[in-house]
mmCIF file of N, CA and C in Angstrom:
data_model
loop_
_atom_site.group_PDB
_atom_site.id
_atom_site.type_symbol
_atom_site.label_atom_id
_atom_site.label_comp_id
_atom_site.label_asym_id
_atom_site.label_seq_id
_atom_site.Cartn_x
_atom_site.Cartn_y
_atom_site.Cartn_z
ATOM 1 N N GLN A 1 11.384 3.320 0.210
ATOM 2 C CA GLN A 1 9.954 3.104 0.454
ATOM 3 C C GLN A 1 9.715 1.643 0.812
ATOM 4 N N VAL A 2 9.060 1.443 1.928
ATOM 5 C CA VAL A 2 8.784 0.082 2.382
ATOM 6 C C VAL A 2 7.553 -0.458 1.669
ATOM 7 N N GLN A 3 7.690 -1.653 1.148
ATOM 8 C CA GLN A 3 6.567 -2.300 0.480
ATOM 9 C C GLN A 3 6.477 -3.753 0.881
ATOM 10 N N LEU A 4 5.251 -4.204 1.036
ATOM 11 C CA LEU A 4 4.959 -5.628 1.195
ATOM 12 C C LEU A 4 4.068 -6.003 0.028
ATOM 13 N N VAL A 5 4.494 -6.994 -0.736
ATOM 14 C CA VAL A 5 3.741 -7.368 -1.928
ATOM 15 C C VAL A 5 3.366 -8.838 -1.846
ATOM 16 N N GLU A 6 2.063 -9.072 -1.810
ATOM 17 C CA GLU A 6 1.563 -10.444 -1.748
ATOM 18 C C GLU A 6 1.334 -11.007 -3.149
ATOM 19 N N SER A 7 1.422 -12.312 -3.244
ATOM 20 C CA SER A 7 1.102 -13.012 -4.484
ATOM 21 C C SER A 7 0.663 -14.420 -4.142
ATOM 22 N N GLY A 8 0.124 -15.109 -5.139
ATOM 23 C CA GLY A 8 -0.240 -16.503 -4.946
ATOM 24 C C GLY A 8 -1.712 -16.765 -4.774
ATOM 25 N N GLY A 9 -2.497 -15.719 -4.678
ATOM 26 C CA GLY A 9 -3.937 -15.911 -4.561
ATOM 27 C C GLY A 9 -4.523 -16.385 -5.869
ATOM 28 N N GLY A 10 -5.798 -16.735 -5.811
ATOM 29 C CA GLY A 10 -6.463 -17.195 -7.020
ATOM 30 C C GLY A 10 -7.753 -17.907 -6.715
ATOM 31 N N LEU A 11 -8.292 -18.545 -7.743
ATOM 32 C CA LEU A 11 -9.528 -19.311 -7.629
ATOM 33 C C LEU A 11 -9.172 -20.785 -7.519
ATOM 34 N N VAL A 12 -9.708 -21.437 -6.510
ATOM 35 C CA VAL A 12 -9.404 -22.853 -6.282
ATOM 36 C C VAL A 12 -10.670 -23.555 -5.811
ATOM 37 N N GLN A 13 -10.782 -24.811 -6.112
ATOM 38 C CA GLN A 13 -11.928 -25.588 -5.648
ATOM 39 C C GLN A 13 -11.755 -25.965 -4.188
ATOM 40 N N ALA A 14 -12.855 -26.161 -3.543
ATOM 41 C CA ALA A 14 -12.810 -26.604 -2.148
ATOM 42 C C ALA A 14 -11.979 -27.886 -2.050
ATOM 43 N N GLY A 15 -11.154 -27.936 -1.031
ATOM 44 C CA GLY A 15 -10.246 -29.058 -0.850
ATOM 45 C C GLY A 15 -8.885 -28.844 -1.472
ATOM 46 N N GLY A 16 -8.764 -27.799 -2.257
ATOM 47 C CA GLY A 16 -7.500 -27.517 -2.914
ATOM 48 C C GLY A 16 -6.533 -26.758 -2.030
ATOM 49 N N SER A 17 -5.414 -26.369 -2.635
ATOM 50 C CA SER A 17 -4.338 -25.701 -1.889
ATOM 51 C C SER A 17 -3.859 -24.463 -2.635
ATOM 52 N N LEU A 18 -3.348 -23.544 -1.865
ATOM 53 C CA LEU A 18 -2.681 -22.365 -2.402
ATOM 54 C C LEU A 18 -1.514 -22.021 -1.498
ATOM 55 N N ARG A 19 -0.507 -21.414 -2.085
ATOM 56 C CA ARG A 19 0.622 -20.917 -1.303
ATOM 57 C C ARG A 19 0.762 -19.430 -1.560
ATOM 58 N N LEU A 20 0.512 -18.658 -0.523
ATOM 59 C CA LEU A 20 0.667 -17.220 -0.621
ATOM 60 C C LEU A 20 2.095 -16.829 -0.260
ATOM 61 N N SER A 21 2.589 -15.819 -0.954
ATOM 62 C CA SER A 21 3.918 -15.289 -0.670
ATOM 63 C C SER A 21 3.812 -13.795 -0.410
ATOM 64 N N CYS A 22 4.729 -13.301 0.383
ATOM 65 C CA CYS A 22 4.788 -11.865 0.669
ATOM 66 C C CYS A 22 6.251 -11.457 0.692
ATOM 67 N N VAL A 23 6.612 -10.609 -0.237
ATOM 68 C CA VAL A 23 7.985 -10.134 -0.330
ATOM 69 C C VAL A 23 8.061 -8.707 0.191
ATOM 70 N N ALA A 24 8.977 -8.476 1.107
ATOM 71 C CA ALA A 24 9.176 -7.145 1.668
ATOM 72 C C ALA A 24 10.364 -6.479 0.993
ATOM 73 N N SER A 25 10.233 -5.202 0.769
ATOM 74 C CA SER A 25 11.334 -4.435 0.199
ATOM 75 C C SER A 25 11.391 -3.082 0.875
ATOM 76 N N GLY A 26 12.519 -2.446 0.750
ATOM 77 C CA GLY A 26 12.683 -1.130 1.349
ATOM 78 C C GLY A 26 13.373 -1.161 2.699
ATOM 79 N N ARG A 27 13.276 -2.270 3.382
ATOM 80 C CA ARG A 27 13.990 -2.488 4.640
ATOM 81 C C ARG A 27 13.871 -3.967 4.971
ATOM 82 N N THR A 28 14.713 -4.408 5.878
ATOM 83 C CA THR A 28 14.634 -5.793 6.288
ATOM 84 C C THR A 28 13.695 -5.934 7.475
ATOM 85 N N PHE A 29 12.930 -7.010 7.479
ATOM 86 C CA PHE A 29 12.063 -7.327 8.607
ATOM 87 C C PHE A 29 12.537 -8.599 9.290
ATOM 88 N N ARG A 30 13.830 -8.843 9.176
ATOM 89 C CA ARG A 30 14.390 -10.094 9.677
ATOM 90 C C ARG A 30 14.045 -10.322 11.143
ATOM 91 N N MET A 31 14.003 -9.260 11.941
ATOM 92 C CA MET A 31 13.756 -9.434 13.372
ATOM 93 C C MET A 31 12.289 -9.216 13.740
ATOM 94 N N ASN A 32 11.484 -8.777 12.813
ATOM 95 C CA ASN A 32 10.083 -8.485 13.111
ATOM 96 C C ASN A 32 9.228 -9.736 12.981
ATOM 97 N N ALA A 33 8.230 -9.805 13.837
ATOM 98 C CA ALA A 33 7.199 -10.807 13.596
ATOM 99 C C ALA A 33 6.447 -10.418 12.321
ATOM 100 N N MET A 34 5.978 -11.435 11.611
ATOM 101 C CA MET A 34 5.216 -11.226 10.385
ATOM 102 C C MET A 34 3.887 -11.953 10.518
ATOM 103 N N GLY A 35 2.872 -11.420 9.876
ATOM 104 C CA GLY A 35 1.561 -12.037 10.013
ATOM 105 C C GLY A 35 0.759 -12.005 8.737
ATOM 106 N N TRP A 36 -0.283 -12.819 8.751
ATOM 107 C CA TRP A 36 -1.278 -12.824 7.682
ATOM 108 C C TRP A 36 -2.647 -12.552 8.309
ATOM 109 N N PHE A 37 -3.376 -11.688 7.656
ATOM 110 C CA PHE A 37 -4.748 -11.390 8.036
ATOM 111 C C PHE A 37 -5.625 -11.594 6.807
ATOM 112 N N ARG A 38 -6.919 -11.623 7.013
ATOM 113 C CA ARG A 38 -7.826 -11.732 5.872
ATOM 114 C C ARG A 38 -9.104 -10.956 6.156
ATOM 115 N N ARG A 39 -9.722 -10.545 5.066
ATOM 116 C CA ARG A 39 -11.022 -9.875 5.170
ATOM 117 C C ARG A 39 -11.964 -10.499 4.154
ATOM 118 N N ALA A 40 -13.001 -11.120 4.668
ATOM 119 C CA ALA A 40 -14.017 -11.707 3.798
ATOM 120 C C ALA A 40 -15.066 -10.647 3.476
ATOM 121 N N PRO A 41 -15.780 -10.806 2.379
ATOM 122 C CA PRO A 41 -16.813 -9.835 2.014
ATOM 123 C C PRO A 41 -17.815 -9.641 3.139
ATOM 124 N N GLY A 42 -18.015 -8.383 3.522
ATOM 125 C CA GLY A 42 -18.994 -8.069 4.543
ATOM 126 C C GLY A 42 -18.567 -8.373 5.962
ATOM 127 N N LYS A 43 -17.306 -8.731 6.137
ATOM 128 C CA LYS A 43 -16.819 -9.084 7.475
ATOM 129 C C LYS A 43 -15.626 -8.221 7.869
ATOM 130 N N GLU A 44 -15.324 -8.261 9.149
ATOM 131 C CA GLU A 44 -14.172 -7.544 9.654
ATOM 132 C C GLU A 44 -12.888 -8.280 9.288
ATOM 133 N N ARG A 45 -11.798 -7.534 9.251
ATOM 134 C CA ARG A 45 -10.488 -8.158 9.054
ATOM 135 C C ARG A 45 -10.202 -9.068 10.247
ATOM 136 N N GLU A 46 -9.648 -10.226 9.969
ATOM 137 C CA GLU A 46 -9.336 -11.147 11.054
ATOM 138 C C GLU A 46 -7.920 -11.694 10.919
ATOM 139 N N PHE A 47 -7.362 -12.019 12.051
ATOM 140 C CA PHE A 47 -6.033 -12.611 12.114
ATOM 141 C C PHE A 47 -6.075 -14.034 11.588
ATOM 142 N N VAL A 48 -5.024 -14.416 10.860
ATOM 143 C CA VAL A 48 -4.917 -15.780 10.354
ATOM 144 C C VAL A 48 -3.724 -16.509 10.980
ATOM 145 N N ALA A 49 -2.544 -15.917 10.861
ATOM 146 C CA ALA A 49 -1.342 -16.597 11.347
ATOM 147 C C ALA A 49 -0.236 -15.576 11.535
ATOM 148 N N ALA A 50 0.718 -15.921 12.390
ATOM 149 C CA ALA A 50 1.871 -15.054 12.610
ATOM 150 C C ALA A 50 3.082 -15.897 12.927
ATOM 151 N N ILE A 51 4.260 -15.321 12.656
ATOM 152 C CA ILE A 51 5.513 -16.035 12.885
ATOM 153 C C ILE A 51 6.555 -15.042 13.359
ATOM 154 N N THR A 52 7.375 -15.467 14.304
ATOM 155 C CA THR A 52 8.441 -14.618 14.804
ATOM 156 C C THR A 52 9.728 -14.848 14.025
ATOM 157 N N TRP A 53 10.735 -14.029 14.341
ATOM 158 C CA TRP A 53 12.024 -14.179 13.666
ATOM 159 C C TRP A 53 12.667 -15.525 14.010
ATOM 160 N N SER A 54 12.308 -16.062 15.167
ATOM 161 C CA SER A 54 12.865 -17.344 15.605
ATOM 162 C C SER A 54 11.925 -18.502 15.314
ATOM 163 N N TYR A 55 10.959 -18.238 14.421
ATOM 164 C CA TYR A 55 10.074 -19.272 13.900
ATOM 165 C C TYR A 55 9.048 -19.783 14.905
ATOM 166 N N GLY A 56 8.790 -18.997 15.951
ATOM 167 C CA GLY A 56 7.611 -19.276 16.750
ATOM 168 C C GLY A 56 6.400 -18.875 15.933
ATOM 169 N N TYR A 57 5.255 -19.511 16.187
ATOM 170 C CA TYR A 57 4.095 -19.224 15.338
ATOM 171 C C TYR A 57 2.808 -19.417 16.126
ATOM 172 N N THR A 58 1.745 -18.876 15.554
ATOM 173 C CA THR A 58 0.418 -19.089 16.085
ATOM 174 C C THR A 58 -0.588 -18.948 14.950
ATOM 175 N N TYR A 59 -1.730 -19.592 15.113
ATOM 176 C CA TYR A 59 -2.772 -19.587 14.095
ATOM 177 C C TYR A 59 -4.125 -19.324 14.738
ATOM 178 N N THR A 60 -5.014 -18.774 13.965
ATOM 179 C CA THR A 60 -6.386 -18.718 14.417
ATOM 180 C C THR A 60 -6.967 -20.126 14.359
ATOM 181 N N ASP A 61 -7.914 -20.412 15.223
ATOM 182 C CA ASP A 61 -8.423 -21.778 15.347
ATOM 183 C C ASP A 61 -8.977 -22.333 14.032
ATOM 184 N N SER A 62 -9.585 -21.487 13.232
ATOM 185 C CA SER A 62 -10.257 -21.982 12.031
ATOM 186 C C SER A 62 -9.307 -22.491 10.959
ATOM 187 N N VAL A 63 -8.018 -22.178 11.054
ATOM 188 C CA VAL A 63 -7.065 -22.645 10.045
ATOM 189 C C VAL A 63 -6.045 -23.625 10.610
ATOM 190 N N LYS A 64 -6.088 -23.867 11.891
ATOM 191 C CA LYS A 64 -5.134 -24.807 12.495
ATOM 192 C C LYS A 64 -5.247 -26.174 11.838
ATOM 193 N N GLY A 65 -4.103 -26.749 11.516
ATOM 194 C CA GLY A 65 -4.075 -28.050 10.866
ATOM 195 C C GLY A 65 -4.221 -27.976 9.358
ATOM 196 N N ARG A 66 -4.585 -26.812 8.853
ATOM 197 C CA ARG A 66 -4.754 -26.657 7.400
ATOM 198 C C ARG A 66 -3.764 -25.665 6.809
ATOM 199 N N CYS A 67 -3.236 -24.769 7.610
ATOM 200 C CA CYS A 67 -2.338 -23.733 7.118
ATOM 201 C C CYS A 67 -0.996 -23.799 7.826
ATOM 202 N N THR A 68 0.038 -23.413 7.098
ATOM 203 C CA THR A 68 1.381 -23.354 7.662
ATOM 204 C C THR A 68 2.026 -22.048 7.260
ATOM 205 N N ILE A 69 2.460 -21.294 8.258
ATOM 206 C CA ILE A 69 3.178 -20.057 7.993
ATOM 207 C C ILE A 69 4.673 -20.326 8.087
ATOM 208 N N SER A 70 5.430 -19.715 7.210
ATOM 209 C CA SER A 70 6.882 -19.882 7.231
ATOM 210 C C SER A 70 7.521 -18.600 6.726
ATOM 211 N N ARG A 71 8.827 -18.519 6.896
ATOM 212 C CA ARG A 71 9.533 -17.329 6.423
ATOM 213 C C ARG A 71 10.924 -17.686 5.981
ATOM 214 N N ASP A 72 11.429 -16.893 5.055
ATOM 215 C CA ASP A 72 12.805 -17.012 4.585
ATOM 216 C C ASP A 72 13.424 -15.639 4.786
ATOM 217 N N ASN A 73 14.158 -15.487 5.857
ATOM 218 C CA ASN A 73 14.701 -14.171 6.181
ATOM 219 C C ASN A 73 15.706 -13.696 5.147
ATOM 220 N N ALA A 74 16.408 -14.618 4.540
ATOM 221 C CA ALA A 74 17.388 -14.240 3.515
ATOM 222 C C ALA A 74 16.698 -13.596 2.311
ATOM 223 N N LYS A 75 15.459 -13.994 2.080
ATOM 224 C CA LYS A 75 14.698 -13.455 0.955
ATOM 225 C C LYS A 75 13.695 -12.395 1.390
ATOM 226 N N ASN A 76 13.660 -12.102 2.689
ATOM 227 C CA ASN A 76 12.706 -11.118 3.213
ATOM 228 C C ASN A 76 11.284 -11.478 2.802
ATOM 229 N N THR A 77 10.972 -12.757 2.901
ATOM 230 C CA THR A 77 9.714 -13.284 2.397
ATOM 231 C C THR A 77 9.032 -14.135 3.456
ATOM 232 N N VAL A 78 7.721 -14.027 3.505
ATOM 233 C CA VAL A 78 6.920 -14.870 4.385
ATOM 234 C C VAL A 78 5.875 -15.575 3.523
ATOM 235 N N TYR A 79 5.548 -16.783 3.904
ATOM 236 C CA TYR A 79 4.647 -17.622 3.129
ATOM 237 C C TYR A 79 3.457 -18.073 3.982
ATOM 238 N N LEU A 80 2.379 -18.395 3.312
ATOM 239 C CA LEU A 80 1.249 -19.040 3.967
ATOM 240 C C LEU A 80 0.777 -20.166 3.055
ATOM 241 N N GLN A 81 1.063 -21.388 3.463
ATOM 242 C CA GLN A 81 0.600 -22.558 2.737
ATOM 243 C C GLN A 81 -0.780 -22.918 3.260
ATOM 244 N N MET A 82 -1.752 -22.952 2.366
ATOM 245 C CA MET A 82 -3.129 -23.238 2.764
ATOM 246 C C MET A 82 -3.607 -24.499 2.067
ATOM 247 N N ASN A 83 -3.990 -25.481 2.847
ATOM 248 C CA ASN A 83 -4.479 -26.756 2.324
ATOM 249 C C ASN A 83 -5.927 -26.980 2.746
ATOM 250 N N SER A 84 -6.552 -27.934 2.109
ATOM 251 C CA SER A 84 -7.949 -28.292 2.435
ATOM 252 C C SER A 84 -8.821 -27.051 2.518
ATOM 253 N N LEU A 85 -8.705 -26.221 1.512
ATOM 254 C CA LEU A 85 -9.410 -24.940 1.534
ATOM 255 C C LEU A 85 -10.915 -25.135 1.521
ATOM 256 N N LYS A 86 -11.597 -24.235 2.210
ATOM 257 C CA LYS A 86 -13.040 -24.257 2.327
ATOM 258 C C LYS A 86 -13.603 -22.959 1.761
ATOM 259 N N SER A 87 -14.883 -22.975 1.455
ATOM 260 C CA SER A 87 -15.501 -21.758 0.913
ATOM 261 C C SER A 87 -15.379 -20.594 1.892
ATOM 262 N N GLU A 88 -15.394 -20.902 3.185
ATOM 263 C CA GLU A 88 -15.279 -19.833 4.185
ATOM 264 C C GLU A 88 -13.888 -19.221 4.273
ATOM 265 N N ASP A 89 -12.937 -19.796 3.544
ATOM 266 C CA ASP A 89 -11.600 -19.188 3.466
ATOM 267 C C ASP A 89 -11.545 -18.096 2.400
ATOM 268 N N THR A 90 -12.610 -17.940 1.632
ATOM 269 C CA THR A 90 -12.643 -16.905 0.614
ATOM 270 C C THR A 90 -12.510 -15.531 1.256
ATOM 271 N N ALA A 91 -11.497 -14.787 0.822
ATOM 272 C CA ALA A 91 -11.206 -13.485 1.418
ATOM 273 C C ALA A 91 -10.041 -12.853 0.679
ATOM 274 N N THR A 92 -9.817 -11.599 0.984
ATOM 275 C CA THR A 92 -8.569 -10.958 0.580
ATOM 276 C C THR A 92 -7.578 -11.159 1.711
ATOM 277 N N TYR A 93 -6.419 -11.664 1.380
ATOM 278 C CA TYR A 93 -5.389 -11.982 2.376
ATOM 279 C C TYR A 93 -4.307 -10.915 2.352
ATOM 280 N N TYR A 94 -3.974 -10.438 3.547
ATOM 281 C CA TYR A 94 -3.008 -9.369 3.695
ATOM 282 C C TYR A 94 -1.812 -9.840 4.512
ATOM 283 N N CYS A 95 -0.652 -9.476 4.024
ATOM 284 C CA CYS A 95 0.575 -9.699 4.756
ATOM 285 C C CYS A 95 0.878 -8.440 5.581
ATOM 286 N N ALA A 96 1.468 -8.631 6.752
ATOM 287 C CA ALA A 96 1.787 -7.483 7.593
ATOM 288 C C ALA A 96 3.063 -7.743 8.375
ATOM 289 N N ALA A 97 3.790 -6.665 8.633
ATOM 290 C CA ALA A 97 5.005 -6.725 9.441
ATOM 291 C C ALA A 97 4.741 -6.056 10.774
ATOM 292 N N ALA A 98 5.028 -6.773 11.837
ATOM 293 C CA ALA A 98 4.783 -6.227 13.167
ATOM 294 C C ALA A 98 5.816 -5.169 13.515
ATOM 295 N N ARG A 99 5.461 -4.362 14.497
ATOM 296 C CA ARG A 99 6.369 -3.294 14.939
ATOM 297 C C ARG A 99 7.483 -3.838 15.827
ATOM 298 N N SER A 100 7.321 -5.073 16.298
ATOM 299 C CA SER A 100 8.314 -5.625 17.201
ATOM 300 C C SER A 100 8.582 -7.077 16.860
ATOM 301 N N THR A 101 9.396 -7.697 17.706
ATOM 302 C CA THR A 101 9.705 -9.116 17.518
ATOM 303 C C THR A 101 8.626 -10.028 18.061
ATOM 304 N N ALA A 102 7.713 -9.464 18.829
ATOM 305 C CA ALA A 102 6.740 -10.288 19.545
ATOM 306 C C ALA A 102 5.657 -10.832 18.619
ATOM 307 N N LEU A 103 5.258 -12.050 18.912
ATOM 308 C CA LEU A 103 4.152 -12.668 18.193
ATOM 309 C C LEU A 103 2.879 -11.877 18.498
ATOM 310 N N ALA A 104 2.151 -11.497 17.479
ATOM 311 C CA ALA A 104 0.986 -10.632 17.693
ATOM 312 C C ALA A 104 -0.188 -11.099 16.855
ATOM 313 N N VAL A 105 -1.379 -11.010 17.433
ATOM 314 C CA VAL A 105 -2.579 -11.435 16.731
ATOM 315 C C VAL A 105 -3.539 -10.286 16.463
ATOM 316 N N THR A 106 -3.204 -9.094 16.926
ATOM 317 C CA THR A 106 -4.069 -7.939 16.706
ATOM 318 C C THR A 106 -3.477 -7.028 15.628
ATOM 319 N N ALA A 107 -4.326 -6.483 14.817
ATOM 320 C CA ALA A 107 -3.882 -5.655 13.699
ATOM 321 C C ALA A 107 -3.085 -4.440 14.158
ATOM 322 N N GLY A 108 -3.415 -3.927 15.328
ATOM 323 C CA GLY A 108 -2.733 -2.745 15.834
ATOM 324 C C GLY A 108 -1.246 -2.936 16.102
ATOM 325 N N ALA A 109 -0.830 -4.198 16.218
ATOM 326 C CA ALA A 109 0.581 -4.480 16.479
ATOM 327 C C ALA A 109 1.426 -4.438 15.215
ATOM 328 N N TYR A 110 0.759 -4.304 14.078
ATOM 329 C CA TYR A 110 1.451 -4.342 12.794
ATOM 330 C C TYR A 110 1.525 -2.960 12.178
ATOM 331 N N GLY A 111 2.717 -2.617 11.704
ATOM 332 C CA GLY A 111 2.915 -1.272 11.198
ATOM 333 C C GLY A 111 2.980 -1.155 9.688
ATOM 334 N N TYR A 112 3.186 -2.263 9.019
ATOM 335 C CA TYR A 112 3.293 -2.257 7.563
ATOM 336 C C TYR A 112 2.353 -3.321 7.003
ATOM 337 N N TRP A 113 1.688 -2.951 5.921
ATOM 338 C CA TRP A 113 0.691 -3.824 5.321
ATOM 339 C C TRP A 113 0.864 -3.883 3.809
ATOM 340 N N GLY A 114 0.567 -5.055 3.259
ATOM 341 C CA GLY A 114 0.519 -5.178 1.818
ATOM 342 C C GLY A 114 -0.854 -4.790 1.297
ATOM 343 N N GLN A 115 -0.982 -4.857 -0.020
ATOM 344 C CA GLN A 115 -2.231 -4.480 -0.670
ATOM 345 C C GLN A 115 -3.234 -5.623 -0.712
ATOM 346 N N GLY A 116 -2.785 -6.818 -0.488
ATOM 347 C CA GLY A 116 -3.695 -7.954 -0.437
ATOM 348 C C GLY A 116 -3.694 -8.780 -1.709
ATOM 349 N N THR A 117 -4.043 -10.048 -1.540
ATOM 350 C CA THR A 117 -4.215 -10.949 -2.668
ATOM 351 C C THR A 117 -5.510 -11.720 -2.454
ATOM 352 N N GLN A 118 -6.292 -11.853 -3.501
ATOM 353 C CA GLN A 118 -7.617 -12.442 -3.387
ATOM 354 C C GLN A 118 -7.540 -13.961 -3.459
ATOM 355 N N VAL A 119 -8.204 -14.594 -2.520
ATOM 356 C CA VAL A 119 -8.363 -16.049 -2.523
ATOM 357 C C VAL A 119 -9.852 -16.347 -2.612
ATOM 358 N N THR A 120 -10.219 -17.104 -3.614
ATOM 359 C CA THR A 120 -11.613 -17.478 -3.801
ATOM 360 C C THR A 120 -11.705 -18.993 -3.869
ATOM 361 N N VAL A 121 -12.502 -19.558 -2.989
ATOM 362 C CA VAL A 121 -12.656 -21.010 -2.931
ATOM 363 C C VAL A 121 -14.073 -21.348 -3.374
ATOM 364 N N SER A 122 -14.166 -22.111 -4.440
ATOM 365 C CA SER A 122 -15.473 -22.491 -4.963
ATOM 366 C C SER A 122 -15.880 -23.846 -4.386
ATOM 367 N N SER A 123 -17.151 -23.939 -4.057
ATOM 368 C CA SER A 123 -17.636 -25.190 -3.447
ATOM 369 C C SER A 123 -18.300 -26.082 -4.485
#
């Protein structure tokens, strides 16, 4: 059974940092692009960041310069380091594994999803 399990969310003050982790089990995603999405209360799910097996990456404009996506293929794990957090970053963050190696920013390109981890930024 394939599982993606996120951790690292929590309550943090504005300006603080969090590091989200996502561990995959059940199969290796070493060659798949991996991504992070988020859903804020009352809003649609949105793309945050993605990384390829060869460490190419992309970010949504609102997190550029504040977030860093990385992966450890040996551990089947992807990370999202978030700094200078803002109240508008409050959301449930989801890890996802893409169906291919290609960098993808749309949810439809991802075939496996975690259950999410809550990030709450207090102002």
